[in-house]
mmCIF file of C-alpha atoms and ligand atoms in Angstrom:
data_model
loop_
_atom_site.group_PDB
_atom_site.id
_atom_site.type_symbol
_atom_site.label_atom_id
_atom_site.label_comp_id
_atom_site.label_asym_id
_atom_site.label_seq_id
_atom_site.Cartn_x
_atom_site.Cartn_y
_atom_site.Cartn_z
ATOM 1 C CA MET A 1 12.899 -4.512 -18.491
ATOM 2 C CA ALA A 2 11.280 -6.762 -21.019
ATOM 3 C CA THR A 3 8.167 -8.053 -22.654
ATOM 4 C CA VAL A 4 6.868 -11.539 -21.830
ATOM 5 C CA THR A 5 5.253 -13.797 -24.415
ATOM 6 C CA PHE A 6 3.251 -16.940 -23.856
ATOM 7 C CA ASP A 7 3.083 -18.457 -27.333
ATOM 8 C CA LYS A 8 0.449 -21.212 -27.317
ATOM 9 C CA ALA A 9 2.082 -22.458 -24.126
ATOM 10 C CA THR A 10 0.613 -25.756 -22.989
ATOM 11 C CA ARG A 11 1.216 -27.865 -19.898
ATOM 12 C CA VAL A 12 -0.047 -31.430 -19.634
ATOM 13 C CA TYR A 13 0.859 -32.980 -16.283
ATOM 14 C CA PRO A 14 2.117 -36.552 -16.413
ATOM 15 C CA GLY A 15 -0.741 -39.009 -15.987
ATOM 16 C CA SER A 16 -3.327 -36.492 -17.173
ATOM 17 C CA GLU A 17 -4.784 -36.171 -20.654
ATOM 18 C CA LYS A 18 -6.344 -32.781 -20.301
ATOM 19 C CA PRO A 19 -3.893 -29.865 -20.333
ATOM 20 C CA ALA A 20 -3.743 -27.845 -17.090
ATOM 21 C CA VAL A 21 -2.943 -24.858 -19.315
ATOM 22 C CA ASP A 22 -4.054 -25.097 -22.915
ATOM 23 C CA GLY A 23 -2.530 -23.030 -25.733
ATOM 24 C CA LEU A 24 -2.055 -19.899 -23.661
ATOM 25 C CA ASP A 25 -1.421 -16.826 -25.828
ATOM 26 C CA ILE A 26 -0.456 -13.650 -23.975
ATOM 27 C CA GLU A 27 1.791 -10.712 -24.842
ATOM 28 C CA VAL A 28 2.771 -8.814 -21.710
ATOM 29 C CA GLU A 29 4.064 -5.346 -22.499
ATOM 30 C CA ASP A 30 7.310 -3.942 -21.211
ATOM 31 C CA GLY A 31 6.675 -2.546 -17.714
ATOM 32 C CA GLU A 32 3.107 -3.800 -17.598
ATOM 33 C CA PHE A 33 1.361 -5.163 -14.493
ATOM 34 C CA LEU A 34 -0.581 -8.158 -15.773
ATOM 35 C CA VAL A 35 -2.859 -10.126 -13.461
ATOM 36 C CA LEU A 36 -3.963 -13.730 -14.033
ATOM 37 C CA VAL A 37 -7.237 -14.445 -12.264
ATOM 38 C CA GLY A 38 -9.681 -17.330 -12.146
ATOM 39 C CA PRO A 39 -11.147 -19.903 -9.789
ATOM 40 C CA SER A 40 -9.016 -22.454 -7.974
ATOM 41 C CA GLY A 41 -7.532 -25.048 -10.334
ATOM 42 C CA CYS A 42 -7.921 -22.967 -13.514
ATOM 43 C CA GLY A 43 -4.175 -23.033 -14.237
ATOM 44 C CA LYS A 44 -2.868 -19.739 -12.818
ATOM 45 C CA SER A 45 0.053 -21.158 -10.854
ATOM 46 C CA THR A 46 0.910 -23.558 -13.652
ATOM 47 C CA SER A 47 1.107 -20.631 -16.110
ATOM 48 C CA LEU A 48 3.349 -18.676 -13.765
ATOM 49 C CA ARG A 49 5.535 -21.686 -13.038
ATOM 50 C CA MET A 50 6.003 -22.303 -16.772
ATOM 51 C CA LEU A 51 7.231 -18.723 -17.086
ATOM 52 C CA ALA A 52 9.514 -19.243 -14.080
ATOM 53 C CA GLY A 53 10.941 -22.460 -15.488
ATOM 54 C CA LEU A 54 9.570 -24.542 -12.619
ATOM 55 C CA GLU A 55 7.204 -26.475 -14.883
ATOM 56 C CA ASP A 56 7.861 -28.023 -18.296
ATOM 57 C CA VAL A 57 6.207 -26.534 -21.359
ATOM 58 C CA ASN A 58 4.864 -29.449 -23.413
ATOM 59 C CA ARG A 59 3.822 -27.446 -26.460
ATOM 60 C CA GLY A 60 4.340 -23.844 -27.540
ATOM 61 C CA ALA A 61 6.971 -21.428 -26.289
ATOM 62 C CA ILE A 62 7.739 -18.750 -23.720
ATOM 63 C CA ARG A 63 9.818 -15.678 -24.478
ATOM 64 C CA ILE A 64 11.219 -12.900 -22.300
ATOM 65 C CA GLY A 65 12.043 -9.999 -24.594
ATOM 66 C CA SER A 66 13.403 -11.668 -27.712
ATOM 67 C CA ARG A 67 14.947 -14.553 -25.739
ATOM 68 C CA ASP A 68 13.280 -17.926 -26.084
ATOM 69 C CA VAL A 69 13.403 -19.195 -22.485
ATOM 70 C CA THR A 70 11.162 -22.226 -23.005
ATOM 71 C CA HIS A 71 13.873 -24.678 -22.023
ATOM 72 C CA LEU A 72 16.136 -22.498 -19.874
ATOM 73 C CA PRO A 73 16.559 -23.346 -16.180
ATOM 74 C CA PRO A 74 14.959 -20.847 -13.748
ATOM 75 C CA LYS A 75 18.284 -19.254 -12.758
ATOM 76 C CA ASP A 76 19.015 -18.204 -16.340
ATOM 77 C CA ARG A 77 15.695 -16.467 -16.953
ATOM 78 C CA ASP A 78 16.347 -13.229 -15.064
ATOM 79 C CA ILE A 79 13.127 -13.350 -13.096
ATOM 80 C CA ALA A 80 12.291 -13.063 -9.396
ATOM 81 C CA MET A 81 9.315 -14.757 -7.818
ATOM 82 C CA VAL A 82 7.288 -13.895 -4.709
ATOM 83 C CA PHE A 83 5.168 -16.735 -3.349
ATOM 84 C CA GLN A 84 2.168 -16.950 -1.067
ATOM 85 C CA ASN A 85 4.294 -18.306 1.807
ATOM 86 C CA TYR A 86 7.230 -15.959 1.831
ATOM 87 C CA ALA A 87 9.642 -18.738 2.856
ATOM 88 C CA LEU A 88 11.987 -16.409 4.719
ATOM 89 C CA TYR A 89 14.978 -18.031 6.428
ATOM 90 C CA PRO A 90 14.061 -17.875 10.137
ATOM 91 C CA HIS A 91 17.641 -17.812 11.441
ATOM 92 C CA MET A 92 18.733 -14.944 9.165
ATOM 93 C CA SER A 93 18.213 -11.220 9.731
ATOM 94 C CA VAL A 94 15.974 -9.256 7.394
ATOM 95 C CA ALA A 95 19.053 -7.824 5.669
ATOM 96 C CA ASP A 96 20.561 -11.276 5.126
ATOM 97 C CA ASN A 97 17.245 -12.637 3.875
ATOM 98 C CA MET A 98 16.996 -9.814 1.362
ATOM 99 C CA GLY A 99 20.603 -10.132 0.194
ATOM 100 C CA PHE A 100 20.796 -13.930 0.144
ATOM 101 C CA ALA A 101 20.328 -14.449 -3.608
ATOM 102 C CA LEU A 102 23.013 -11.857 -4.334
ATOM 103 C CA LYS A 103 25.401 -13.538 -1.911
ATOM 104 C CA ILE A 104 24.875 -16.884 -3.652
ATOM 105 C CA ALA A 105 25.543 -15.142 -6.966
ATOM 106 C CA GLY A 106 28.900 -13.936 -5.598
ATOM 107 C CA VAL A 107 28.059 -10.226 -5.538
ATOM 108 C CA PRO A 108 30.576 -8.270 -3.362
ATOM 109 C CA LYS A 109 29.446 -7.555 0.214
ATOM 110 C CA SER A 110 29.497 -3.766 -0.090
ATOM 111 C CA GLU A 111 27.315 -3.899 -3.199
ATOM 112 C CA ILE A 112 24.842 -6.231 -1.488
ATOM 113 C CA ARG A 113 24.662 -3.891 1.512
ATOM 114 C CA GLN A 114 23.941 -0.939 -0.776
ATOM 115 C CA LYS A 115 21.191 -2.737 -2.732
ATOM 116 C CA VAL A 116 19.546 -4.083 0.414
ATOM 117 C CA GLU A 117 19.525 -0.624 1.984
ATOM 118 C CA GLU A 118 17.997 0.907 -1.139
ATOM 119 C CA ALA A 119 15.272 -1.723 -1.239
ATOM 120 C CA ALA A 120 14.659 -1.358 2.498
ATOM 121 C CA LYS A 121 14.163 2.372 2.034
ATOM 122 C CA ILE A 122 11.631 1.826 -0.759
ATOM 123 C CA LEU A 123 9.763 -0.739 1.343
ATOM 124 C CA ASP A 124 9.953 1.158 4.632
ATOM 125 C CA LEU A 125 11.987 -1.629 6.243
ATOM 126 C CA THR A 126 15.158 0.278 7.192
ATOM 127 C CA GLU A 127 14.642 0.044 10.937
ATOM 128 C CA TYR A 128 13.952 -3.701 10.757
ATOM 129 C CA LEU A 129 17.051 -4.782 8.825
ATOM 130 C CA GLY A 130 18.665 -6.307 11.921
ATOM 131 C CA ARG A 131 15.578 -8.217 13.067
ATOM 132 C CA LYS A 132 14.719 -11.855 12.546
ATOM 133 C CA PRO A 133 11.517 -12.660 10.595
ATOM 134 C CA LYS A 134 9.703 -13.908 13.693
ATOM 135 C CA ALA A 135 9.919 -10.397 15.172
ATOM 136 C CA LEU A 136 7.985 -8.950 12.223
ATOM 137 C CA SER A 137 4.294 -8.594 11.466
ATOM 138 C CA GLY A 138 2.761 -10.478 8.531
ATOM 139 C CA GLY A 139 2.758 -7.343 6.425
ATOM 140 C CA GLN A 140 6.420 -6.652 7.179
ATOM 141 C CA ARG A 141 7.379 -10.207 6.269
ATOM 142 C CA GLN A 142 5.531 -9.809 3.024
ATOM 143 C CA ARG A 143 7.579 -6.677 2.310
ATOM 144 C CA VAL A 144 10.810 -8.540 3.071
ATOM 145 C CA ALA A 145 9.770 -11.136 0.481
ATOM 146 C CA MET A 146 9.213 -8.282 -1.978
ATOM 147 C CA GLY A 147 12.594 -6.827 -1.018
ATOM 148 C CA ARG A 148 14.288 -10.102 -1.758
ATOM 149 C CA ALA A 149 12.871 -9.922 -5.289
ATOM 150 C CA ILE A 150 13.666 -6.227 -5.766
ATOM 151 C CA VAL A 151 17.374 -6.426 -4.888
ATOM 152 C CA ARG A 152 17.891 -8.834 -7.747
ATOM 153 C CA GLU A 153 16.732 -6.202 -10.244
ATOM 154 C CA PRO A 154 15.170 -8.849 -12.448
ATOM 155 C CA GLN A 155 13.644 -8.292 -15.869
ATOM 156 C CA VAL A 156 10.351 -9.748 -14.668
ATOM 157 C CA PHE A 157 8.587 -10.098 -11.306
ATOM 158 C CA LEU A 158 6.349 -13.132 -10.789
ATOM 159 C CA MET A 159 3.945 -13.155 -7.866
ATOM 160 C CA ASP A 160 1.682 -16.036 -6.895
ATOM 161 C CA GLU A 161 -1.047 -14.932 -4.461
ATOM 162 C CA PRO A 162 1.458 -12.947 -2.376
ATOM 163 C CA LEU A 163 -1.261 -11.378 -0.226
ATOM 164 C CA SER A 164 -3.363 -14.390 0.659
ATOM 165 C CA ASN A 165 -1.727 -14.879 4.073
ATOM 166 C CA LEU A 166 -2.566 -11.353 5.198
ATOM 167 C CA ASP A 167 -5.737 -10.337 6.991
ATOM 168 C CA ALA A 168 -8.387 -8.516 4.996
ATOM 169 C CA LYS A 169 -7.454 -4.971 5.991
ATOM 170 C CA LEU A 170 -3.739 -5.451 5.451
ATOM 171 C CA ARG A 171 -4.434 -7.094 2.115
ATOM 172 C CA VAL A 172 -6.143 -3.945 0.893
ATOM 173 C CA SER A 173 -3.342 -1.584 1.974
ATOM 174 C CA THR A 174 -0.589 -3.922 0.765
ATOM 175 C CA ARG A 175 -2.161 -4.339 -2.655
ATOM 176 C CA THR A 176 -2.011 -0.567 -3.117
ATOM 177 C CA GLN A 177 1.642 -0.565 -2.004
ATOM 178 C CA ILE A 178 2.599 -3.339 -4.413
ATOM 179 C CA ALA A 179 0.798 -1.697 -7.308
ATOM 180 C CA SER A 180 2.414 1.687 -6.719
ATOM 181 C CA LEU A 181 5.828 0.110 -6.131
ATOM 182 C CA GLN A 182 5.541 -1.771 -9.398
ATOM 183 C CA ARG A 183 4.659 1.427 -11.233
ATOM 184 C CA ARG A 184 7.621 3.210 -9.679
ATOM 185 C CA LEU A 185 10.081 0.448 -10.547
ATOM 186 C CA GLY A 186 8.506 -0.149 -13.956
ATOM 187 C CA ILE A 187 9.417 -3.835 -13.907
ATOM 188 C CA THR A 188 7.198 -6.097 -16.010
ATOM 189 C CA THR A 189 5.095 -8.094 -13.563
ATOM 190 C CA VAL A 190 2.874 -11.143 -13.846
ATOM 191 C CA TYR A 191 0.689 -11.468 -10.768
ATOM 192 C CA VAL A 192 -1.623 -14.357 -9.880
ATOM 193 C CA THR A 193 -4.703 -14.130 -7.676
ATOM 194 C CA HIS A 194 -8.059 -15.860 -7.295
ATOM 195 C CA ASP A 195 -9.533 -12.589 -6.019
ATOM 196 C CA GLN A 196 -11.241 -10.634 -8.771
ATOM 197 C CA VAL A 197 -11.238 -7.415 -6.734
ATOM 198 C CA GLU A 198 -7.466 -7.667 -6.365
ATOM 199 C CA ALA A 199 -7.166 -8.329 -10.091
ATOM 200 C CA MET A 200 -9.352 -5.393 -11.055
ATOM 201 C CA THR A 201 -7.687 -2.909 -8.694
ATOM 202 C CA MET A 202 -4.064 -3.860 -9.375
ATOM 203 C CA GLY A 203 -3.736 -4.841 -13.013
ATOM 204 C CA ASP A 204 -3.027 -2.695 -16.062
ATOM 205 C CA ARG A 205 -4.663 -5.621 -17.792
ATOM 206 C CA VAL A 206 -6.366 -8.714 -16.478
ATOM 207 C CA VAL A 207 -6.432 -12.242 -17.887
ATOM 208 C CA VAL A 208 -9.356 -14.436 -16.883
ATOM 209 C CA LEU A 209 -8.647 -18.172 -17.030
ATOM 210 C CA LYS A 210 -11.051 -21.078 -16.731
ATOM 211 C CA ASP A 211 -10.177 -24.768 -17.048
ATOM 212 C CA GLY A 212 -6.747 -23.896 -18.450
ATOM 213 C CA LEU A 213 -8.225 -21.735 -21.209
ATOM 214 C CA LEU A 214 -7.928 -17.990 -21.621
ATOM 215 C CA GLN A 215 -11.400 -16.430 -21.515
ATOM 216 C CA GLN A 216 -10.551 -12.758 -21.955
ATOM 217 C CA ILE A 217 -7.580 -10.422 -21.737
ATOM 218 C CA ASP A 218 -8.488 -6.790 -21.226
ATOM 219 C CA SER A 219 -8.176 -3.649 -19.143
ATOM 220 C CA PRO A 220 -10.189 -3.804 -15.892
ATOM 221 C CA ARG A 221 -12.621 -1.237 -17.331
ATOM 222 C CA ASN A 222 -13.316 -3.227 -20.505
ATOM 223 C CA MET A 223 -13.487 -6.481 -18.598
ATOM 224 C CA TYR A 224 -16.251 -4.976 -16.475
ATOM 225 C CA ASP A 225 -18.067 -3.123 -19.258
ATOM 226 C CA ARG A 226 -17.808 -5.742 -21.985
ATOM 227 C CA PRO A 227 -17.297 -9.249 -20.601
ATOM 228 C CA ALA A 228 -16.599 -11.581 -23.513
ATOM 229 C CA ASN A 229 -18.746 -14.438 -22.284
ATOM 230 C CA LEU A 230 -21.078 -15.631 -19.550
ATOM 231 C CA PHE A 231 -18.235 -16.950 -17.414
ATOM 232 C CA VAL A 232 -16.390 -13.626 -17.287
ATOM 233 C CA ALA A 233 -19.688 -11.792 -16.800
ATOM 234 C CA GLY A 234 -20.447 -13.847 -13.706
ATOM 235 C CA PHE A 235 -16.891 -13.928 -12.365
ATOM 236 C CA ILE A 236 -15.926 -10.247 -12.539
ATOM 237 C CA GLY A 237 -17.926 -7.885 -10.315
ATOM 238 C CA SER A 238 -19.310 -8.204 -6.799
ATOM 239 C CA PRO A 239 -22.186 -8.724 -6.203
ATOM 240 C CA ALA A 240 -22.196 -10.600 -9.484
ATOM 241 C CA MET A 241 -24.000 -9.519 -12.634
ATOM 242 C CA ASN A 242 -27.618 -10.724 -12.793
ATOM 243 C CA LEU A 243 -27.922 -13.232 -15.624
ATOM 244 C CA VAL A 244 -31.404 -14.109 -16.799
ATOM 245 C CA GLU A 245 -32.495 -16.326 -19.666
ATOM 246 C CA VAL A 246 -35.314 -14.592 -21.512
ATOM 247 C CA PRO A 247 -37.346 -15.231 -24.665
ATOM 248 C CA ILE A 248 -36.580 -13.219 -27.766
ATOM 249 C CA THR A 249 -39.485 -11.047 -28.974
ATOM 250 C CA ASP A 250 -39.815 -8.525 -31.765
ATOM 251 C CA GLY A 251 -37.166 -5.841 -31.419
ATOM 252 C CA GLY A 252 -35.959 -6.920 -28.061
ATOM 253 C CA VAL A 253 -36.165 -9.340 -25.174
ATOM 254 C CA LYS A 254 -39.004 -9.689 -22.725
ATOM 255 C CA PHE A 255 -38.070 -8.733 -19.191
ATOM 256 C CA GLY A 256 -41.173 -8.999 -17.014
ATOM 257 C CA ASN A 257 -43.711 -6.557 -18.447
ATOM 258 C CA SER A 258 -41.201 -4.581 -20.399
ATOM 259 C CA VAL A 259 -39.448 -5.320 -23.639
ATOM 260 C CA VAL A 260 -35.808 -4.371 -23.343
ATOM 261 C CA PRO A 261 -34.454 -3.160 -26.657
ATOM 262 C CA VAL A 262 -31.531 -5.201 -27.891
ATOM 263 C CA SER A 263 -29.425 -4.611 -30.979
ATOM 264 C CA ARG A 264 -30.696 -6.354 -34.098
ATOM 265 C CA GLU A 265 -27.247 -7.894 -34.658
ATOM 266 C CA ALA A 266 -27.408 -9.604 -31.275
ATOM 267 C CA LEU A 267 -30.850 -11.062 -31.986
ATOM 268 C CA THR A 268 -29.869 -12.134 -35.486
ATOM 269 C CA ALA A 269 -26.766 -13.812 -34.110
ATOM 270 C CA ALA A 270 -28.898 -15.701 -31.575
ATOM 271 C CA ALA A 271 -31.447 -16.715 -34.209
ATOM 272 C CA ASP A 272 -28.630 -17.910 -36.486
ATOM 273 C CA ARG A 273 -27.669 -20.348 -33.752
ATOM 274 C CA GLY A 274 -31.240 -21.580 -33.666
ATOM 275 C CA ASP A 275 -31.748 -20.116 -30.168
ATOM 276 C CA THR A 276 -35.168 -18.932 -29.027
ATOM 277 C CA THR A 277 -33.805 -17.325 -25.891
ATOM 278 C CA VAL A 278 -30.812 -15.198 -24.997
ATOM 279 C CA THR A 279 -29.200 -14.639 -21.617
ATOM 280 C CA VAL A 280 -29.406 -11.029 -20.564
ATOM 281 C CA GLY A 281 -26.925 -9.640 -18.054
ATOM 282 C CA VAL A 282 -27.597 -6.595 -15.897
ATOM 283 C CA ARG A 283 -25.237 -5.403 -13.159
ATOM 284 C CA PRO A 284 -26.866 -4.628 -9.782
ATOM 285 C CA GLU A 285 -26.210 -0.886 -10.246
ATOM 286 C CA HIS A 286 -27.868 -0.807 -13.664
ATOM 287 C CA PHE A 287 -31.488 -1.195 -12.648
ATOM 288 C CA ASP A 288 -33.819 1.764 -12.231
ATOM 289 C CA VAL A 289 -36.423 1.370 -9.523
ATOM 290 C CA VAL A 290 -39.665 2.639 -11.064
ATOM 291 C CA GLU A 291 -42.085 1.682 -8.334
ATOM 292 C CA LEU A 292 -41.963 0.709 -4.679
ATOM 293 C CA ASN A 293 -44.970 -0.979 -3.030
ATOM 294 C CA GLY A 294 -47.398 0.292 -5.656
ATOM 295 C CA SER A 295 -46.359 3.938 -5.579
ATOM 296 C CA ALA A 296 -44.137 5.474 -8.188
ATOM 297 C CA ALA A 297 -40.554 5.973 -7.064
ATOM 298 C CA LYS A 298 -40.035 9.623 -6.275
ATOM 299 C CA SER A 299 -37.667 10.290 -9.130
ATOM 300 C CA LEU A 300 -40.266 9.451 -11.769
ATOM 301 C CA SER A 301 -43.470 11.099 -12.954
ATOM 302 C CA LYS A 302 -46.740 9.118 -13.062
ATOM 303 C CA GLU A 303 -46.557 8.676 -16.863
ATOM 304 C CA ASP A 304 -43.015 7.421 -16.654
ATOM 305 C CA SER A 305 -43.860 4.750 -14.125
ATOM 306 C CA ASP A 306 -46.962 3.652 -16.047
ATOM 307 C CA ALA A 307 -44.909 3.322 -19.182
ATOM 308 C CA LYS A 308 -42.305 1.314 -17.337
ATOM 309 C CA ALA A 309 -44.222 -1.060 -15.115
ATOM 310 C CA GLY A 310 -41.062 -3.126 -15.142
ATOM 311 C CA LEU A 311 -40.293 -6.321 -13.357
ATOM 312 C CA ALA A 312 -41.753 -6.994 -9.902
ATOM 313 C CA VAL A 313 -39.134 -8.041 -7.347
ATOM 314 C CA GLN A 314 -39.993 -9.398 -3.879
ATOM 315 C CA VAL A 315 -37.410 -8.149 -1.415
ATOM 316 C CA ASN A 316 -35.912 -11.020 0.601
ATOM 317 C CA VAL A 317 -32.801 -9.533 2.154
ATOM 318 C CA VAL A 318 -31.441 -6.005 2.317
ATOM 319 C CA GLU A 319 -27.762 -5.288 2.814
ATOM 320 C CA GLU A 320 -27.180 -1.725 3.967
ATOM 321 C CA LEU A 321 -23.677 -0.463 3.319
ATOM 322 C CA GLY A 322 -24.188 3.186 4.194
ATOM 323 C CA ALA A 323 -23.494 4.896 0.877
ATOM 324 C CA ASP A 324 -25.679 2.373 -0.908
ATOM 325 C CA GLY A 325 -27.479 -0.871 -0.328
ATOM 326 C CA TYR A 326 -28.045 -4.182 -2.068
ATOM 327 C CA VAL A 327 -31.486 -5.670 -2.362
ATOM 328 C CA TYR A 328 -31.576 -9.450 -2.727
ATOM 329 C CA GLY A 329 -34.924 -10.397 -4.137
ATOM 330 C CA SER A 330 -36.758 -12.787 -6.369
ATOM 331 C CA ALA A 331 -38.751 -12.161 -9.507
ATOM 332 C CA ARG A 332 -40.852 -14.181 -11.904
ATOM 333 C CA VAL A 333 -38.951 -14.242 -15.192
ATOM 334 C CA GLY A 334 -39.850 -16.486 -18.105
ATOM 335 C CA GLY A 335 -42.123 -18.617 -15.911
ATOM 336 C CA THR A 336 -39.568 -19.354 -13.172
ATOM 337 C CA ASP A 337 -38.500 -17.658 -9.949
ATOM 338 C CA LYS A 338 -35.170 -15.971 -10.347
ATOM 339 C CA ASP A 339 -32.928 -14.430 -7.682
ATOM 340 C CA LEU A 340 -31.832 -10.896 -8.460
ATOM 341 C CA VAL A 341 -29.555 -8.335 -6.825
ATOM 342 C CA VAL A 342 -30.371 -4.649 -7.183
ATOM 343 C CA ARG A 343 -28.276 -1.773 -5.914
ATOM 344 C CA VAL A 344 -30.235 1.101 -4.371
ATOM 345 C CA GLY A 345 -29.191 4.418 -2.852
ATOM 346 C CA GLY A 346 -28.266 4.345 0.839
ATOM 347 C CA ARG A 347 -31.245 6.580 1.682
ATOM 348 C CA ASP A 348 -33.758 4.655 -0.480
ATOM 349 C CA VAL A 349 -33.427 1.206 0.986
ATOM 350 C CA PRO A 350 -36.706 -0.766 0.897
ATOM 351 C CA GLU A 351 -37.990 -2.965 3.729
ATOM 352 C CA LYS A 352 -37.705 -6.710 3.687
ATOM 353 C CA GLY A 353 -40.949 -8.077 2.196
ATOM 354 C CA ALA A 354 -41.543 -4.997 0.040
ATOM 355 C CA GLU A 355 -42.103 -5.158 -3.701
ATOM 356 C CA LEU A 356 -39.924 -3.233 -6.115
ATOM 357 C CA HIS A 357 -40.505 -2.677 -9.797
ATOM 358 C CA ILE A 358 -37.322 -2.391 -11.760
ATOM 359 C CA VAL A 359 -36.243 -1.850 -15.342
ATOM 360 C CA PRO A 360 -32.782 -2.389 -16.759
ATOM 361 C CA ARG A 361 -31.240 0.942 -17.706
ATOM 362 C CA PRO A 362 -31.125 1.346 -21.494
ATOM 363 C CA GLY A 363 -27.663 0.778 -22.931
ATOM 364 C CA GLU A 364 -26.485 -1.050 -19.808
ATOM 365 C CA THR A 365 -27.619 -4.536 -20.703
ATOM 366 C CA HIS A 366 -25.370 -7.338 -21.889
ATOM 367 C CA VAL A 367 -26.633 -10.055 -24.195
ATOM 368 C CA PHE A 368 -25.076 -13.513 -24.351
ATOM 369 C CA SER A 369 -25.867 -16.609 -26.348
ATOM 370 C CA THR A 370 -27.631 -19.037 -24.040
ATOM 371 C CA SER A 371 -26.211 -21.984 -25.959
ATOM 372 C CA THR A 372 -22.548 -20.973 -26.329
ATOM 373 C CA GLY A 373 -22.187 -18.313 -23.629
ATOM 374 C CA GLU A 374 -20.469 -15.878 -25.954
ATOM 375 C CA ARG A 375 -21.252 -12.198 -25.975
ATOM 376 C CA LEU A 376 -23.715 -11.134 -28.700
ATOM 377 C CA SER A 377 -24.235 -7.436 -27.947
ATOM 378 C CA ASP A 378 -21.461 -4.932 -28.632
HETATM 379 N N1 ADP B 401 2.098 -31.185 -9.990
HETATM 380 C C1 ADP B 401 0.888 -31.461 -10.516
HETATM 381 N N2 ADP B 401 0.593 -32.676 -11.006
HETATM 382 C C2 ADP B 401 -0.602 -32.957 -11.566
HETATM 383 N N3 ADP B 401 -1.587 -32.068 -11.685
HETATM 384 C C3 ADP B 401 -1.372 -30.820 -11.210
HETATM 385 C C4 ADP B 401 -0.121 -30.461 -10.597
HETATM 386 N N4 ADP B 401 -0.195 -29.152 -10.236
HETATM 387 C C5 ADP B 401 -1.423 -28.724 -10.585
HETATM 388 N N5 ADP B 401 -2.129 -29.719 -11.171
HETATM 389 C C6 ADP B 401 -3.504 -29.611 -11.727
HETATM 390 O O1 ADP B 401 -3.484 -28.645 -12.751
HETATM 391 C C7 ADP B 401 -4.623 -27.800 -12.698
HETATM 392 C C8 ADP B 401 -4.210 -26.366 -12.535
HETATM 393 O O2 ADP B 401 -3.605 -26.210 -11.287
HETATM 394 P P1 ADP B 401 -2.989 -24.811 -10.802
HETATM 395 O O3 ADP B 401 -2.186 -24.233 -11.901
HETATM 396 O O4 ADP B 401 -2.301 -25.038 -9.505
HETATM 397 O O5 ADP B 401 -4.319 -23.947 -10.588
HETATM 398 P P2 ADP B 401 -4.538 -22.549 -9.816
HETATM 399 O O6 ADP B 401 -3.200 -22.006 -9.448
HETATM 400 O O7 ADP B 401 -5.296 -21.714 -10.791
HETATM 401 O O8 ADP B 401 -5.376 -22.874 -8.617
HETATM 402 C C9 ADP B 401 -5.480 -28.352 -11.562
HETATM 403 O O9 ADP B 401 -6.432 -29.211 -12.103
HETATM 404 C C10 ADP B 401 -4.482 -29.084 -10.701
HETATM 405 O O10 ADP B 401 -5.103 -30.129 -10.009
HETATM 406 MG MG1 MG B 402 -2.377 -21.506 -7.554
#
C-alpha cells in the first residue's frame, strides 16, 4: 500500500501550447479511493496515464509512497490498471487471462494458480475459470479485468471508466461491488469517470477537473454542500443546482418578492470586486413551496404564506418519480425568464400549467461571485 502524490504535474502534448493537465496537485492517502471526475476532455485520462507512466510529465513530479516515479517506466511503478475496454485475450481462458501478467513476470505456476483462485473467489468467478471471455457476460468480463489487476497485488489500482461499457443497471451494481472490494483490499485507488453520480457514490474523496485544472478536491458530502465555484456547483448534483444572477440589496439578495438573507462577508466580497449582482445557487430540494395556485400550501399558516409570497414559478413539465417529483418551471427573476427545477413530495405534485410560489430555504443557499465564479458564502 502507498500514498500517491501529484506534485504540480503538468502534461503538454506535442504540438499544443495549452497543457492538457496543468499543475495538478493531489495527495492521495494510503488506502484511499480517489475519483477524478469532469467533462470529456478535461484531462482525467491524461492524469491517470501520467501516474501509470504511459504519458510524459513535462513539469512537476509524481510520487508513489516516497518513490519519485516521474521518469520510471510503467512496469517499475507497481501499479495495475483497468481500462474501459477490458482487452481480455479472446483465445485464453479466464484463469489464463487473470494470471497472464504473473506468467510474464516468471512467477511459478503453482503460485499463479493459487493467486488466481483467490481472486476468483473474491470476484465470484470460480466457476468460470475455464471459460473463454466470449462465453461471459459484460459484467463477468469486467470482473475478469479486475481480477487481472488484483492478482498482481499492486501498490496502486488505476481505473479509467471501467464501467462505461456496461448497461445502466449493471453499472449500478458493479460500482457497489468495486467500491466494497476496494475497501476490503485497502489498495490505494485512483478511479476516473465522467459520471458525477459514480464519483459521488464511490469515492472517499472526489477531484473535479475542468480544462486541465483542479477545481475542487473534497469528500462527496462537502463537494455537494459547499461547491467551491460555479462550475462545481453546476456539475455535481442531478438535477443540477439552480443558479440565478440576482441584484444585491440591503442585507441580502432579491429573489422575486423576497429578500434572501446572505452573509455580510459574501456581500462585502462581491462589492469589493465591484459587482452589483451575485449568483445565487439553490438545489432543487432546497425550495419551500409556500403557495400553489393562489392558495397557501397546506404546511403553512396564512400569515406564513403572506410573509413569504416568494417567487412565482410557472410549471412547464412535471417528472414524477414516485417518492418525489421534479417540477421544471420558469420564473421571472431580475427582469428575465429563468428556468428552475424544484423538488416536491411525491404526493404533492402540481399540474402542468399551475403556478407555484417558492422560497429558498434559509441556510441552504450558495452565493457565488458572478464575475469570477468563486464561492463567496461559507
Ligand atoms: N495523445 C494526445 N495528443 C494530443 N492531445 C491529446 C492526446 N490525448 C488527449 N489529448 C487532449 O488532451 C485533453 C485531455 O484529454 P483526456 O485526458 O483524454 O481527457 P478526458 O479523459 O478527461 O476525457 C483533450 O483536449 C484531448 O484532446
Ligand atoms: Mg478519458
